[in-house]
Amino acid sequence: MTRTIVIAGGTTGMGRAIALDRLRRGDRVVAIGRSETNARELAEAAAEEDRRRLTFLRADLSTLAENDRVAAEIASSHGAIDALVLCANRHNRARTTTADGLEATFALYYLSRFLLGEALREQLADGGGVVVNVAAPGIKAGSVRWDDLQFERGYRGLKAQLQAGRLNDLLGVGFAAAHGADSPIRYVLFHPGFTRSGTASLSPPARTLIRLLGAVAALSPARAVEPILPLLDDPPHAPLTAIDRGRPVSLDLPTFDPGDARRLRALTEELVSRLRQRGCYSIATPTEAVNQAT
Ligand SMILES: NC(=O)c1ccc[n+]([C@@H]2O[C@H](COP(=O)([O-])OP(=O)(O)OC[C@H]3O[C@@H](n4cnc5c(N)ncnc54)[C@H](OP(=O)(O)O)[C@@H]3O)[C@@H](O)[C@H]2O)c1
C-alpha cells in the first residue's frame, strides 16, 4: 500500500533521511522547506523511479500564512495522510522576528508544529495517522518563560531552543488531550540524540566545534531516524508516546504537566486568533508547489 508521508523540514538532516527511506519503500513523500537547492539535492539523492512520488512544497513555516497555505495545498492534493513528521527548525543566534512579529524560534520550532498538526488533523484522522514531532522530549534543561514566551528580554539562542523543545512536550500532551483517547491520530514526541545535522545556522566557530564533536560522538541522520521508521508503519496504540533514542520516556515527568499543556494551548489559540484578526494573510506569498517529478 502506498502511504502518504508529509515532512516539515524534509529537505536536510533527519527529515531528508526519513524522506529517502520512505521513497525507497514506495511511499508518497511531501517535503516542506525553504531552499530549492536543498530540495533539488534531495530529489537527486532519490532513485529516479522514486522521484515521481516526491513533492517539494517551498514555504517559510515561520509564518502563520505559510503554514495555512501549505496545509491547504496538502489537503487539496492528497487524501488521507499516514504520517506528519515535524523536523523544521533553525538556530537563531540573535533574536529575530518573523513577518508576523513573532520571535522566530518560537514561531518555527513550536507554533508551526501546532498549526500543521491542527490544520491537517482531518487528513491524519482519515489515515489513522501519526504525528512524529522530532524535538527533545523529557529534556530537563531550560524552562518555559510563561511571562515572556517570545524572549523580549534576555534572548539567548540556546535558551530559546530549549524552551521551544519544552513547549513541544506540552504541545504533544495538549494535542492528545484536546482530540481525546478515541482519536485515531497518534502523537509521538521523539528525541533523536546528538546527530550530525542541524549545524547550518550556527556561528562558524560553534559549527566547527559541533562538527568536530559530532564526528566522534553523533549519529548520522540515517541512524538517528531508525527508531522513527517502524512508527510510521505501525504507530503506538497510546494517543501520546515519548521516545528518547528508541527508549520510552515517562509521561509522568514534570515537562509533560497536563495543566501547563492546557495553559499553553489556551495561550496559543488566543495568539493565533489575534494574528488572524490582525490579517496576517496580507503577507502570504503566492502559491508555489514544485513537484520534483520529471
Ligand atoms: N541535530 C541534533 O543533534 C538534534 C538533537 C535533538 C533534537 N533535534 C531536533 O531534530 C529536528 C531536526 O533536526 P535536524 O538536525 O535534522 O535539522 P536540519 O538538518 O537543520 O533540518 C531542518 C529542516 O528545516 C527546514 N527549515 C528551516 N527553516 C525553515 C523555515 N523557516 N521554513 C520551512 N522549513 C525550514 C530546513 O530546510 P531549508 O533550510 O531548506 O528551509 C530543513 O529541511 C529539529 O527539530 C531539532 O531541534 C536535533
Coordinates of C-alpha atoms and ligand atoms in Angstrom, one line a residue:
M1 CA 0.0 0.0 0.0
T2 CA 1.4 3.4 -1.0
R3 CA 1.4 5.7 2.1
T4 CA 1.5 9.5 2.2
I5 CA 4.1 11.0 4.5
V6 CA 4.3 14.8 5.0
I7 CA 7.7 16.0 6.4
A8 CA 8.0 19.6 7.5
G9 CA 11.7 20.3 7.3
G10 CA 12.1 17.3 4.9
T11 CA 15.0 18.5 2.8
T12 CA 18.1 18.2 5.1
G13 CA 19.2 16.3 8.1
M14 CA 16.8 13.8 9.7
G15 CA 13.7 14.9 7.6
R16 CA 15.7 14.1 4.5
A17 CA 16.8 10.7 5.8
I18 CA 13.2 9.9 6.5
A19 CA 12.1 11.1 3.1
L20 CA 14.7 9.0 1.3
D21 CA 13.8 5.9 3.3
R22 CA 10.1 6.3 2.6
L23 CA 10.7 6.9 -1.1
R24 CA 12.7 3.7 -1.3
R25 CA 9.8 1.9 0.3
G26 CA 7.4 3.2 -2.3
D27 CA 5.6 5.8 -0.3
R28 CA 4.5 9.3 -1.5
V29 CA 6.5 12.0 0.3
V30 CA 5.7 15.7 0.6
A31 CA 8.8 17.5 1.8
I32 CA 8.4 21.1 3.0
G33 CA 11.4 23.5 3.3
R34 CA 12.6 26.9 2.1
S35 CA 15.5 26.1 -0.1
E36 CA 15.1 24.9 -3.7
T37 CA 18.8 23.8 -3.7
N38 CA 18.2 21.5 -0.7
A39 CA 15.1 20.2 -2.4
R40 CA 17.0 19.5 -5.6
E41 CA 19.7 17.7 -3.7
L42 CA 17.0 15.6 -2.0
A43 CA 15.5 14.7 -5.4
E44 CA 18.9 13.8 -6.8
A45 CA 19.6 11.6 -3.9
A46 CA 16.4 9.6 -4.5
A47 CA 16.4 6.8 -7.1
E48 CA 15.0 8.1 -10.5
E49 CA 12.0 5.8 -10.3
D50 CA 11.1 7.1 -6.8
R51 CA 11.2 10.8 -7.7
R52 CA 7.7 11.0 -9.1
R53 CA 6.4 10.2 -5.6
L54 CA 8.3 13.2 -4.2
T55 CA 6.6 16.6 -4.0
F56 CA 8.5 19.6 -2.7
L57 CA 6.5 22.5 -1.2
R58 CA 8.5 25.6 -0.7
A59 CA 7.4 27.5 2.3
D60 CA 8.7 29.6 5.2
L61 CA 7.0 27.8 8.1
S62 CA 7.8 30.6 10.5
T63 CA 4.7 32.5 9.4
L64 CA 1.1 31.7 10.0
A65 CA 0.0 32.4 6.4
E66 CA 2.6 30.0 5.0
N67 CA 1.5 27.2 7.4
D68 CA -2.1 27.7 6.4
R69 CA -1.1 27.8 2.7
V70 CA 0.8 24.5 2.7
A71 CA -1.8 22.8 4.8
A72 CA -4.5 23.8 2.4
E73 CA -2.4 22.7 -0.6
I74 CA -1.7 19.3 1.0
A75 CA -5.4 18.9 2.0
S76 CA -6.5 19.6 -1.6
S77 CA -3.9 17.5 -3.4
H78 CA -3.7 14.5 -1.1
G79 CA -6.4 12.5 0.7
A80 CA -5.6 10.7 3.9
I81 CA -2.2 11.4 5.5
D82 CA -0.4 8.4 7.1
A83 CA 2.3 10.4 8.9
L84 CA 3.1 14.1 9.6
V85 CA 6.8 14.4 10.6
L86 CA 7.8 17.7 12.2
C87 CA 11.5 18.5 11.8
A88 CA 11.7 22.1 10.7
N89 CA 13.9 24.1 12.9
R90 CA 16.7 26.7 12.8
H91 CA 19.0 28.1 15.4
N92 CA 18.8 31.9 15.6
R93 CA 21.9 33.4 17.2
A94 CA 20.3 36.8 17.7
R95 CA 16.6 37.5 18.5
T96 CA 14.8 37.6 15.1
T97 CA 11.2 38.4 14.4
T98 CA 9.1 36.9 11.7
A99 CA 6.8 38.7 9.3
D100 CA 4.0 38.2 11.9
G101 CA 6.2 39.9 14.5
L102 CA 6.8 36.7 16.5
E103 CA 10.2 35.6 17.8
A104 CA 11.5 33.2 15.1
T105 CA 12.4 30.1 17.2
F106 CA 9.0 30.2 18.9
A107 CA 7.3 30.6 15.5
L108 CA 9.1 27.9 13.7
Y109 CA 10.1 25.3 16.3
Y110 CA 6.8 25.5 18.2
L111 CA 4.0 27.4 16.6
S112 CA 4.3 25.9 13.1
R113 CA 4.1 22.4 14.7
F114 CA 0.9 23.4 16.5
L115 CA -0.6 24.9 13.3
L116 CA 0.3 22.0 10.9
G117 CA -1.0 19.4 13.4
E118 CA -4.3 21.2 13.8
A119 CA -4.7 22.1 10.1
L120 CA -4.1 18.5 8.9
R121 CA -6.0 16.7 11.6
E122 CA -8.9 15.6 9.4
Q123 CA -6.5 14.1 6.8
L124 CA -4.5 12.4 9.6
A125 CA -7.7 11.1 11.2
D126 CA -8.7 9.6 7.8
G127 CA -5.5 7.7 7.5
G128 CA -5.4 6.7 11.2
G129 CA -2.2 8.6 11.0
V130 CA 0.7 9.5 13.3
V131 CA 2.3 12.8 14.1
V132 CA 6.0 12.5 14.9
N133 CA 7.4 15.6 16.5
V134 CA 11.2 15.4 16.4
A135 CA 12.4 17.6 19.3
A136 CA 13.8 16.7 22.8
P137 CA 11.1 15.1 24.9
G138 CA 11.8 14.9 28.6
I139 CA 14.7 17.3 28.5
K140 CA 15.3 18.9 31.9
A141 CA 17.5 21.8 30.7
G142 CA 15.9 25.1 30.0
S143 CA 12.5 26.4 31.2
V144 CA 9.3 27.9 29.9
R145 CA 9.1 31.6 30.4
W146 CA 5.4 31.9 30.9
D147 CA 5.6 35.7 31.2
D148 CA 7.9 36.1 28.2
L149 CA 7.4 33.2 25.8
Q150 CA 9.0 35.2 22.9
F151 CA 12.1 36.3 24.8
E152 CA 11.5 40.0 24.6
R153 CA 14.1 40.2 27.4
G154 CA 17.5 38.5 27.6
Y155 CA 17.3 36.5 24.4
R156 CA 19.8 33.6 24.0
G157 CA 19.6 31.3 21.0
L158 CA 20.2 28.2 23.1
K159 CA 17.6 29.2 25.8
A160 CA 15.1 29.8 23.0
Q161 CA 15.8 26.4 21.6
L162 CA 15.5 24.7 25.0
Q163 CA 12.2 26.5 25.7
A164 CA 10.8 25.5 22.3
G165 CA 11.7 21.9 23.0
R166 CA 9.7 22.0 26.2
L167 CA 6.8 23.7 24.5
N168 CA 6.7 20.8 22.1
D169 CA 6.4 18.4 25.0
L170 CA 3.4 20.4 26.2
L171 CA 2.1 20.5 22.6
G172 CA 2.0 16.7 22.4
V173 CA 0.2 16.5 25.8
G174 CA -2.3 19.2 24.7
F175 CA -2.9 17.6 21.3
A176 CA -3.7 14.2 22.8
A177 CA -5.9 15.7 25.4
A178 CA -7.8 18.0 23.0
H179 CA -8.5 15.3 20.5
G180 CA -9.4 12.6 23.1
A181 CA -8.5 9.0 23.7
D182 CA -10.8 7.9 20.8
S183 CA -9.0 10.0 18.2
P184 CA -7.4 7.8 15.5
I185 CA -4.4 10.1 15.5
R186 CA -1.4 9.1 17.4
Y187 CA 1.2 11.6 18.6
V188 CA 4.8 10.7 19.2
L189 CA 7.4 13.0 20.7
F190 CA 10.8 11.8 19.6
H191 CA 14.3 12.8 20.8
P192 CA 17.0 11.7 18.3
G193 CA 20.0 12.4 20.5
F194 CA 23.1 14.1 19.2
T195 CA 23.0 13.9 15.4
R196 CA 25.3 15.1 12.6
S197 CA 22.8 17.6 11.2
G198 CA 21.3 20.9 12.0
T199 CA 24.5 22.9 12.1
A200 CA 24.0 25.1 9.1
S201 CA 22.6 28.1 11.1
L202 CA 25.2 28.0 13.9
S203 CA 28.0 30.6 14.1
P204 CA 31.2 29.4 12.2
P205 CA 33.1 28.7 15.4
A206 CA 30.2 26.8 17.0
R207 CA 29.6 25.0 13.7
T208 CA 33.2 23.8 13.6
L209 CA 33.2 22.7 17.3
I210 CA 29.9 20.8 16.9
R211 CA 31.0 19.2 13.7
L212 CA 34.3 18.1 15.4
L213 CA 32.4 16.7 18.4
G214 CA 29.8 15.2 16.0
A215 CA 32.4 13.4 14.0
V216 CA 33.2 11.3 17.1
A217 CA 30.0 11.4 19.2
A218 CA 27.0 12.0 17.0
L219 CA 24.8 9.6 15.0
S220 CA 24.4 10.0 11.2
P221 CA 20.8 11.3 10.3
A222 CA 20.1 7.9 8.8
R223 CA 21.0 6.1 12.1
A224 CA 19.2 8.7 14.3
V225 CA 15.9 8.2 12.5
E226 CA 16.0 4.4 12.6
P227 CA 13.7 4.2 15.7
I228 CA 11.2 6.5 13.9
L229 CA 10.7 4.4 10.8
P230 CA 8.7 1.5 12.3
L231 CA 6.4 4.0 14.0
L232 CA 5.4 5.4 10.6
D233 CA 4.0 2.0 9.5
D234 CA 2.8 0.8 12.9
P235 CA 2.1 3.8 15.3
P236 CA 1.9 3.1 19.0
H237 CA -1.6 2.4 20.5
A238 CA -1.4 5.2 23.1
P239 CA -2.6 8.6 22.0
L240 CA 0.7 10.1 23.1
T241 CA 4.2 8.4 23.3
A242 CA 7.5 10.0 24.1
I243 CA 10.7 8.3 23.0
D244 CA 14.4 9.2 23.5
R245 CA 16.7 7.3 21.1
G246 CA 14.4 4.3 21.0
R247 CA 13.7 4.2 24.7
P248 CA 10.4 5.2 26.2
V249 CA 10.2 8.5 28.2
S250 CA 7.8 8.6 31.2
L251 CA 4.9 10.9 30.6
D252 CA 4.9 11.5 34.4
L253 CA 7.9 13.8 34.1
P254 CA 7.1 17.4 35.1
T255 CA 7.8 18.6 31.5
F256 CA 4.5 16.9 30.4
D257 CA 2.4 18.6 33.0
P258 CA -1.3 18.5 31.8
G259 CA -2.1 21.8 33.5
D260 CA 0.8 23.5 31.7
A261 CA -0.3 21.9 28.5
R262 CA -3.8 23.3 28.8
R263 CA -2.3 26.7 29.7
L264 CA 0.0 26.7 26.6
R265 CA -2.8 25.5 24.3
A266 CA -5.1 28.3 25.5
L267 CA -2.3 30.9 25.1
T268 CA -1.5 29.6 21.6
E269 CA -5.2 29.6 20.5
E270 CA -5.5 33.1 21.7
L271 CA -2.3 34.2 19.9
V272 CA -3.4 32.5 16.6
S273 CA -6.8 34.1 16.8
R274 CA -5.2 37.6 17.4
L275 CA -2.9 37.1 14.4
R276 CA -5.8 36.1 12.2
Q277 CA -7.8 39.1 13.3
R278 CA -4.9 41.3 12.5
G279 CA -5.0 40.0 9.0
C280 CA -1.6 38.2 8.8
Y281 CA -2.9 36.9 5.4
S282 CA -1.7 40.0 3.8
I283 CA 1.8 38.7 4.0
A284 CA 1.1 35.4 2.3
T285 CA 3.3 34.6 -0.6
P286 CA 1.8 33.2 -3.8
T287 CA 1.1 29.6 -4.0
E288 CA 4.1 27.7 -5.2
A289 CA 4.4 24.0 -5.4
V290 CA 7.4 22.4 -7.1
N291 CA 6.8 18.8 -8.0
Q292 CA 10.1 17.2 -8.5
A293 CA 8.7 14.6 -10.9
T294 CA 10.1 14.8 -14.3
Ligands
LIG1 N1 20.7 17.5 15.3 C1 20.7 17.2 16.6 O1 21.7 16.8 17.2 C2 19.3 17.2 17.3 C3 19.2 16.8 18.6 C4 18.0 16.9 19.2 C5 16.9 17.3 18.5 N2 17.0 17.7 17.2 C6 15.8 18.2 16.6 O2 15.5 17.4 15.4 C7 14.8 18.2 14.4 C8 15.5 18.0 13.1 O3 16.9 18.5 13.2 P1 18.0 18.3 12.0 O4 19.3 18.3 12.7 O5 17.6 17.3 11.1 O6 17.8 19.8 11.4 P2 18.3 20.4 9.9 O7 19.2 19.4 9.2 O8 18.8 21.8 10.2 O9 16.9 20.4 9.1 C9 16.0 21.4 9.3 C10 14.9 21.4 8.2 O10 14.1 22.5 8.5 C11 13.9 23.3 7.3 N3 13.7 24.7 7.6 C12 14.5 25.5 8.3 N4 13.9 26.7 8.5 C13 12.6 26.6 7.8 C14 11.6 27.5 7.6 N5 11.6 28.8 8.1 N6 10.5 27.1 6.9 C15 10.5 25.8 6.4 N7 11.4 24.9 6.6 C16 12.5 25.3 7.3 C17 15.3 23.1 6.6 O11 15.2 23.3 5.2 P3 15.6 24.7 4.5 O12 16.9 25.2 5.1 O13 15.6 24.4 3.1 O14 14.5 25.6 4.8 C18 15.5 21.6 6.8 O15 14.8 20.8 5.9 C19 14.8 19.6 14.9 O16 13.6 19.9 15.4 C20 15.9 19.6 16.0 O17 15.6 20.5 17.0 C21 18.2 17.7 16.6

